[in-house]
Tab-separated table of C-alpha atoms in Angstrom:
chain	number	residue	atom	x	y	z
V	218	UNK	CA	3.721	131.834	64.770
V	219	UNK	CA	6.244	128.986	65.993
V	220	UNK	CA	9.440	128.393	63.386
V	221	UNK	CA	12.274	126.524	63.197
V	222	UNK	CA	15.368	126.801	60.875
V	223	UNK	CA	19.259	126.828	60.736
V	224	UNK	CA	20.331	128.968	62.597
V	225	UNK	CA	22.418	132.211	60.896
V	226	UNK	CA	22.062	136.136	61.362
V	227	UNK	CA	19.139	137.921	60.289
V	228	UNK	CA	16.216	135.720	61.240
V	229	UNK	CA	14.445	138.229	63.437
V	230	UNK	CA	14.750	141.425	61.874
V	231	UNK	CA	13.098	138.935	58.731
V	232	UNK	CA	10.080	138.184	60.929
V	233	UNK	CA	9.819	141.347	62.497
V	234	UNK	CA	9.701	143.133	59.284
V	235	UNK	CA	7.159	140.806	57.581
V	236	UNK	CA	4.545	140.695	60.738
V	237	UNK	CA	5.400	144.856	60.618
V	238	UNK	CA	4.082	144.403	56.858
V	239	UNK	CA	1.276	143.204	57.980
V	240	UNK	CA	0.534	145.688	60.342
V	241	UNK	CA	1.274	143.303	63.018
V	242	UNK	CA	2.132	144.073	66.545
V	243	UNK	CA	3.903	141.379	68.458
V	244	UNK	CA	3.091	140.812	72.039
V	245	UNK	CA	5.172	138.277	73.067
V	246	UNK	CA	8.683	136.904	71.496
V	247	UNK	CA	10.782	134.403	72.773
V	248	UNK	CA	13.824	132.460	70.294
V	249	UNK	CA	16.624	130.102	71.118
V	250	UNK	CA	19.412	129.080	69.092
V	251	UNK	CA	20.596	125.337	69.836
V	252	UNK	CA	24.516	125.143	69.857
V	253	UNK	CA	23.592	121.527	69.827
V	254	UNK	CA	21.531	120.509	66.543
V	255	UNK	CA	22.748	124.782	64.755
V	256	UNK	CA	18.778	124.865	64.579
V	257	UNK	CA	17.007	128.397	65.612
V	258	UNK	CA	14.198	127.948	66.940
V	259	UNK	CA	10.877	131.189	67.508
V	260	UNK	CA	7.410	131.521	68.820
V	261	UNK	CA	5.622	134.944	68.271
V	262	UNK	CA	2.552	136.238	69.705
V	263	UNK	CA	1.394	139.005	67.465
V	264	UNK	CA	-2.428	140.746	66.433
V	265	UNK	CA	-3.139	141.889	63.171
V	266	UNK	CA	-5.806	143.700	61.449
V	267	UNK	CA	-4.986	142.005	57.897
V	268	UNK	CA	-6.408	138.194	57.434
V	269	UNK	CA	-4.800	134.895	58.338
V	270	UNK	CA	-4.511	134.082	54.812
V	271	UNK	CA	-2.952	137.562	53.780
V	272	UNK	CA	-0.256	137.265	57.369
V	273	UNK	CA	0.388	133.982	55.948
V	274	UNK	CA	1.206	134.973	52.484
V	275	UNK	CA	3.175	137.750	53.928
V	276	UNK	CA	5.386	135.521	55.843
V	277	UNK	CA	5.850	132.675	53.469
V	278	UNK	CA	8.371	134.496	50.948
V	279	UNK	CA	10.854	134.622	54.494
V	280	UNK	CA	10.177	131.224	55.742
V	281	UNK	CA	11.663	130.159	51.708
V	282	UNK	CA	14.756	132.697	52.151
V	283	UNK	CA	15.570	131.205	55.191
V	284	UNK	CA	14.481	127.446	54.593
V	285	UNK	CA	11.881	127.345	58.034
V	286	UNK	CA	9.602	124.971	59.347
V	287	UNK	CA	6.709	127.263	60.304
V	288	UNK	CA	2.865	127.241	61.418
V	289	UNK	CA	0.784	130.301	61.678
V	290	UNK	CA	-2.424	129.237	64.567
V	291	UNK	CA	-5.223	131.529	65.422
V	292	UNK	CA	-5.096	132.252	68.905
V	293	UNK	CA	-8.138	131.529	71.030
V	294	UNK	CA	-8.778	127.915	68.752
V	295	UNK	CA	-9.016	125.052	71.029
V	296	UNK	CA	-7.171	122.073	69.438
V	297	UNK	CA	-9.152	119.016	69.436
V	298	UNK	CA	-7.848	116.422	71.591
V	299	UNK	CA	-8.399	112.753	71.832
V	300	UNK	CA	-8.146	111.234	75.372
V	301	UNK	CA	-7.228	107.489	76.247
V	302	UNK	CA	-6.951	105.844	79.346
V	303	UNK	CA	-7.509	102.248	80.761
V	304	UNK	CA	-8.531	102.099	84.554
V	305	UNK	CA	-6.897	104.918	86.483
V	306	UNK	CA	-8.933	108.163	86.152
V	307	UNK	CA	-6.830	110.314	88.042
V	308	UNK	CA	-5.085	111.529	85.094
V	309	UNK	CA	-8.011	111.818	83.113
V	310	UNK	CA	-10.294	113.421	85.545
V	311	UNK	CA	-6.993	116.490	85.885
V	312	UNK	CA	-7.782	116.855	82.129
V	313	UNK	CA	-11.534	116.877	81.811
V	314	UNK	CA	-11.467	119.424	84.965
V	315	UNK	CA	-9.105	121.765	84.024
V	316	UNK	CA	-10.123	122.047	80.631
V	317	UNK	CA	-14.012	123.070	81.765
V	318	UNK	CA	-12.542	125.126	84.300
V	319	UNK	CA	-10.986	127.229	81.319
V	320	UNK	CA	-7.009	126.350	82.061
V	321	UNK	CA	-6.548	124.121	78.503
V	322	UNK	CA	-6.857	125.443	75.653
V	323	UNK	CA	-8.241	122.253	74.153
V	324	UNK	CA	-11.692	120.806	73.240
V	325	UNK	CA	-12.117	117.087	74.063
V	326	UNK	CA	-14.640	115.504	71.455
V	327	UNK	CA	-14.128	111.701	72.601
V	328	UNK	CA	-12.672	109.578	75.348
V	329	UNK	CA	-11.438	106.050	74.141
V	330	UNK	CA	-10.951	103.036	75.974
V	331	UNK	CA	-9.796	99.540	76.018
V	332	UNK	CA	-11.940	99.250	79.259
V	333	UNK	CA	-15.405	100.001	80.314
V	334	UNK	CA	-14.046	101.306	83.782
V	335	UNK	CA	-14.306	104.975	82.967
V	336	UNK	CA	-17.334	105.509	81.277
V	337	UNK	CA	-19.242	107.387	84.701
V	338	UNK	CA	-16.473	109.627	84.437
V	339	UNK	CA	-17.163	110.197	81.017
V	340	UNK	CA	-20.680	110.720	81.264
V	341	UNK	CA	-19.940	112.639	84.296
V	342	UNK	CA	-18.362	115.577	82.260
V	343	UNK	CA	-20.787	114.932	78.573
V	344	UNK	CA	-17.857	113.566	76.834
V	345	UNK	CA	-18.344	110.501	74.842
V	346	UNK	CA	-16.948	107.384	75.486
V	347	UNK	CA	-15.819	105.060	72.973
V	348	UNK	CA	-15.109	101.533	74.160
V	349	UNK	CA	-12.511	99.598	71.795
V	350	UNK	CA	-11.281	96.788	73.529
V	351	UNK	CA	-7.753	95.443	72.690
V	352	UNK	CA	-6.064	91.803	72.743
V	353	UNK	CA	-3.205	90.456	71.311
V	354	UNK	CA	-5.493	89.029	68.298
V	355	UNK	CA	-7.795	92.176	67.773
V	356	UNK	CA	-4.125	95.195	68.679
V	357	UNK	CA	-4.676	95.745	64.757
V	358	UNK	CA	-8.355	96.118	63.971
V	359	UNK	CA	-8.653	98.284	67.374
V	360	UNK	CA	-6.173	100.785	65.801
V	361	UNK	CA	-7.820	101.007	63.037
V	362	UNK	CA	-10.804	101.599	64.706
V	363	UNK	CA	-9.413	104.491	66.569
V	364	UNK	CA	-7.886	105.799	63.302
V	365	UNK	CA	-11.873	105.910	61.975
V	366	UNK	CA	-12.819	107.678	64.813
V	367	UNK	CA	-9.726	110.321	64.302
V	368	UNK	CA	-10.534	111.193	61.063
V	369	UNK	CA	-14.308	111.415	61.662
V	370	UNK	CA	-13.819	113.670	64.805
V	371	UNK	CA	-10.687	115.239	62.948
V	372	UNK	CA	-8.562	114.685	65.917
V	373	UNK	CA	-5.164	117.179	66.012
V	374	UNK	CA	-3.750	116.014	69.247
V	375	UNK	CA	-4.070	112.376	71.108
V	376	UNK	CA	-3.014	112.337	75.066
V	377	UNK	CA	-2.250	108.721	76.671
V	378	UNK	CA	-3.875	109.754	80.295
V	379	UNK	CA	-2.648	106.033	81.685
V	380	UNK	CA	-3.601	104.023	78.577
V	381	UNK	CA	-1.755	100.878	79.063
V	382	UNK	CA	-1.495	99.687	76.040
V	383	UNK	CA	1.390	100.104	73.682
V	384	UNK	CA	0.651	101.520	70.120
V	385	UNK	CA	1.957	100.500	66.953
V	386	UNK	CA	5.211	101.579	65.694
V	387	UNK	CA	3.270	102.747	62.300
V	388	UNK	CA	0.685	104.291	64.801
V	389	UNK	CA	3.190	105.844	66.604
V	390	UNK	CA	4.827	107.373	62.825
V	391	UNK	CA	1.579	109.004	62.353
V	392	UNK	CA	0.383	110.492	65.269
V	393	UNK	CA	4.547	111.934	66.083
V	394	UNK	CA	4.459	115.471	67.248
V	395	UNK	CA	0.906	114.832	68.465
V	396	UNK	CA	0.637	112.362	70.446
V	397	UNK	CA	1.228	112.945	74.681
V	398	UNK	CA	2.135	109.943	76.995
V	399	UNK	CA	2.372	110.441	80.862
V	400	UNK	CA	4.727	108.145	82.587
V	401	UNK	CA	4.605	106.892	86.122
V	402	UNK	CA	8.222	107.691	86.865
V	403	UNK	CA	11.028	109.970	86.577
V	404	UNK	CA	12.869	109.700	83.240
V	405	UNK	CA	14.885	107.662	83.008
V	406	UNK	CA	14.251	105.363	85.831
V	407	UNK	CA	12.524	102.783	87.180
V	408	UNK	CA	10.544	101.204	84.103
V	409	UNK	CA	8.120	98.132	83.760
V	410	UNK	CA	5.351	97.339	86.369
V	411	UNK	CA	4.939	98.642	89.457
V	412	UNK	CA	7.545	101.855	89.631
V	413	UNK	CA	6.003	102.693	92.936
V	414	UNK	CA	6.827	99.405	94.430
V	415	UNK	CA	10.359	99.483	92.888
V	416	UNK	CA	11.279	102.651	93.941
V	417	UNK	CA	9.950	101.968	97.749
V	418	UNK	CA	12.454	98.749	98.036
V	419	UNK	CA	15.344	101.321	96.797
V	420	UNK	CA	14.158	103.532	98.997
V	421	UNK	CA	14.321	106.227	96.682
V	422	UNK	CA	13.915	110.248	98.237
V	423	UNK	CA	12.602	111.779	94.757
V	424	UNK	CA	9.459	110.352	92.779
V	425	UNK	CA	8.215	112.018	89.956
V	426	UNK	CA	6.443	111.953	86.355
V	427	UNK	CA	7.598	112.527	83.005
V	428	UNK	CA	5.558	114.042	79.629
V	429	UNK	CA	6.606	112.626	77.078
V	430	UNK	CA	5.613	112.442	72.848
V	431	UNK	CA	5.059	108.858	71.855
V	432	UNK	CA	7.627	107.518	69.971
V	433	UNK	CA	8.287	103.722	68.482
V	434	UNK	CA	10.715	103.833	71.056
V	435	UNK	CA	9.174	103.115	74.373
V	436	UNK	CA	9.042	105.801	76.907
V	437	UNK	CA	12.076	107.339	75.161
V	438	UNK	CA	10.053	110.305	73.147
V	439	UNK	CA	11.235	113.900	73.609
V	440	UNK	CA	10.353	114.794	76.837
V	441	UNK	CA	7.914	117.930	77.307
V	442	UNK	CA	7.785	118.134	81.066
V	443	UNK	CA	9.193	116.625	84.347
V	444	UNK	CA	7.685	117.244	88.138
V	445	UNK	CA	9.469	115.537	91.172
V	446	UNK	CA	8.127	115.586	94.973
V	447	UNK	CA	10.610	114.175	98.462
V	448	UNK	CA	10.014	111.462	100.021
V	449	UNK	CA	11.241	109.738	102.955
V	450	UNK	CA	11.592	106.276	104.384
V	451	UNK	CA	8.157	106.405	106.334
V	452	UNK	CA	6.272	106.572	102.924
V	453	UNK	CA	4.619	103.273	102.361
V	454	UNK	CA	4.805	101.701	98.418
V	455	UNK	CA	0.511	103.122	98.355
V	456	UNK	CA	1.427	106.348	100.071
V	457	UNK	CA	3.836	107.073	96.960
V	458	UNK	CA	1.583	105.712	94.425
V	459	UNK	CA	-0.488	107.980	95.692
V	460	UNK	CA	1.201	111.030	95.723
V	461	UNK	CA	2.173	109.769	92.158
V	462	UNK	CA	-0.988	109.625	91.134
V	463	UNK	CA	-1.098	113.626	91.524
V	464	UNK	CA	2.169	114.448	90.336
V	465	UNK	CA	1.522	112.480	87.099
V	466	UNK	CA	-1.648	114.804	86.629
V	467	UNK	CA	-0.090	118.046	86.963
V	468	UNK	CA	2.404	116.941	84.764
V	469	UNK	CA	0.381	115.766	81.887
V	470	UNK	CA	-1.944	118.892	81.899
V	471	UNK	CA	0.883	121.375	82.086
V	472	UNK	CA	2.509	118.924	78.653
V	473	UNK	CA	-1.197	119.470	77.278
V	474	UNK	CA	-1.544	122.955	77.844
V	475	UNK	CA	2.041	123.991	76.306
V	476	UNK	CA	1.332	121.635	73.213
V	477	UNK	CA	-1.943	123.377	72.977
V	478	UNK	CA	-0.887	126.845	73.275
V	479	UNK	CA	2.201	125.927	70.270
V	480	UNK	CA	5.073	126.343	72.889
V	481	UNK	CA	6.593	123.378	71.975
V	482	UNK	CA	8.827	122.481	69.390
V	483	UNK	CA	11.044	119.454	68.248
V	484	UNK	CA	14.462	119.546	68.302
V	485	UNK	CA	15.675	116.083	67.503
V	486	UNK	CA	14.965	113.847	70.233
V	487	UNK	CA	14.789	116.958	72.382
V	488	UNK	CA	12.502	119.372	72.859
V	489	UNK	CA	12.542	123.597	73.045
V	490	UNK	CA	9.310	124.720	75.599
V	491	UNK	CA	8.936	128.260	75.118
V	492	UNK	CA	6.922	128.414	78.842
């Protein structure tokens, strides 16, 4: 159970008594209480031997009382997940291996792209690859496209592994809270093209990556998770692009894996990782 709420006395003792109802028996609790936004925000692990329907009807006469924002998730239920990328597969190929190899909780029906670049990879791991190509004359029929191929595959979460294109702001309305984006930099930073090359000719002694929700705001959604690496000046503009490449991957599965295990929750333009 994840919740979210204004913040005022009582609020776990409330929960705790209505998952004790249910004959629950919580495994793992973590809250915070923002002194920024007055929001409270709780994640619960918990087993019970009553239905989800019955826990759910159990809790919903607290979440009024108290005004929340709550979802109750099954544990063990991968969330379905949408992958796009363009050329670069490193990001991608993190994904698709870590999530057969167990470590994501997520189950990746479709891989979309505006390129044909990727498709081995696809085929490599028996996903299937959807090619919708995207121009300046075709941006809107392409979205809709992909919104087709959402609601057919009934897609709950959409990751950005290096898709380089930008989505529409309505796109971007419907898919918020569910949609991942990896960027090539350290928030904020160095932005545009080439990051790598910019940050070599400052000579820079951090790179990173930044996890991020898509927003209509560009690269400015709530961020989920940050990784930095040193550098030095003998690091060529390829060497860092390269170690980049591995940062960025790390970074974007870790984002993946918290959104998919419901440790994540919006605060604003922040966000509250219960990790």
């Amino acid at each position: 159970m994840t919740l979210s709420c204004a913040d005022r006395p009582g609020i776990v003792h409330a929960v705790s008594g209505a998952l004790a109802a249910a004959q629950g028996n919580i495994t793992e609790s973590q809250q915070y209480g923002s002194p920024d936004s007055g929001s409270f925000f709780m994640r619960v692990d918990f087993t019970a031997p009553q239905t989800y329907e019955s826990v759910r009807a159990g809790i919903e006469p607290v979440a009024d009382a108290f005004g929340m924002d709550f979802e109750l998730h099954q544990a063990g239920v991968p969330v379905r997940t949408l992958i796009m990328a363009s050329k670069d597969g490193h990001c991608l190929n993190d994904l698709l291996f870590q999530q057969r190899a167990g470590n994501l909780p997520i189950e990746i029906p479709a891989i979309v792209s505006n390129h044909t670049d990727l498709a081995g990879l696809a085929e490599f791991y028996g996903v299937p690859f959807h090619h919708i190509p995207v121009t300046a004359d075709t941006k809107q029929d392409a979205e809709e496209a992909l919104r087709a191929l959402m609601s057919e595959l009934d897609i709950e979460l959409v990751v950005l592994a290096r898709y380089m294109q930008i989505l529409s702001d309505g796109l971007c309305r419907e898919l918020s809270g569910r949609a991942i984006n990896i960027h090539h930099s350290f928030l904020p930073s160095f932005k545009g093209a080439r990051p790598y090359h910019q940050a070599h000719a400052r000579g820079v002694k951090l790179i990173g990556a930044t996890a991020h929700y898509v927003t209509s705001d560009l690269d400015e959604g709530p961020i989920i998770e940050q990784e930095v690496i040193r550098v030095d000046h003998s690091r060529t503009a390829a060497r860092l692009a390269a170690l980049g490449a591995g940062v960025e991957g790390r970074t974007l599965s870790k984002a993946v894996q918290w959104h998919a295990e419901h440790r994540v929750l919006l605060d604003g333009r922040r966000t509250i990782v219960f990790n």
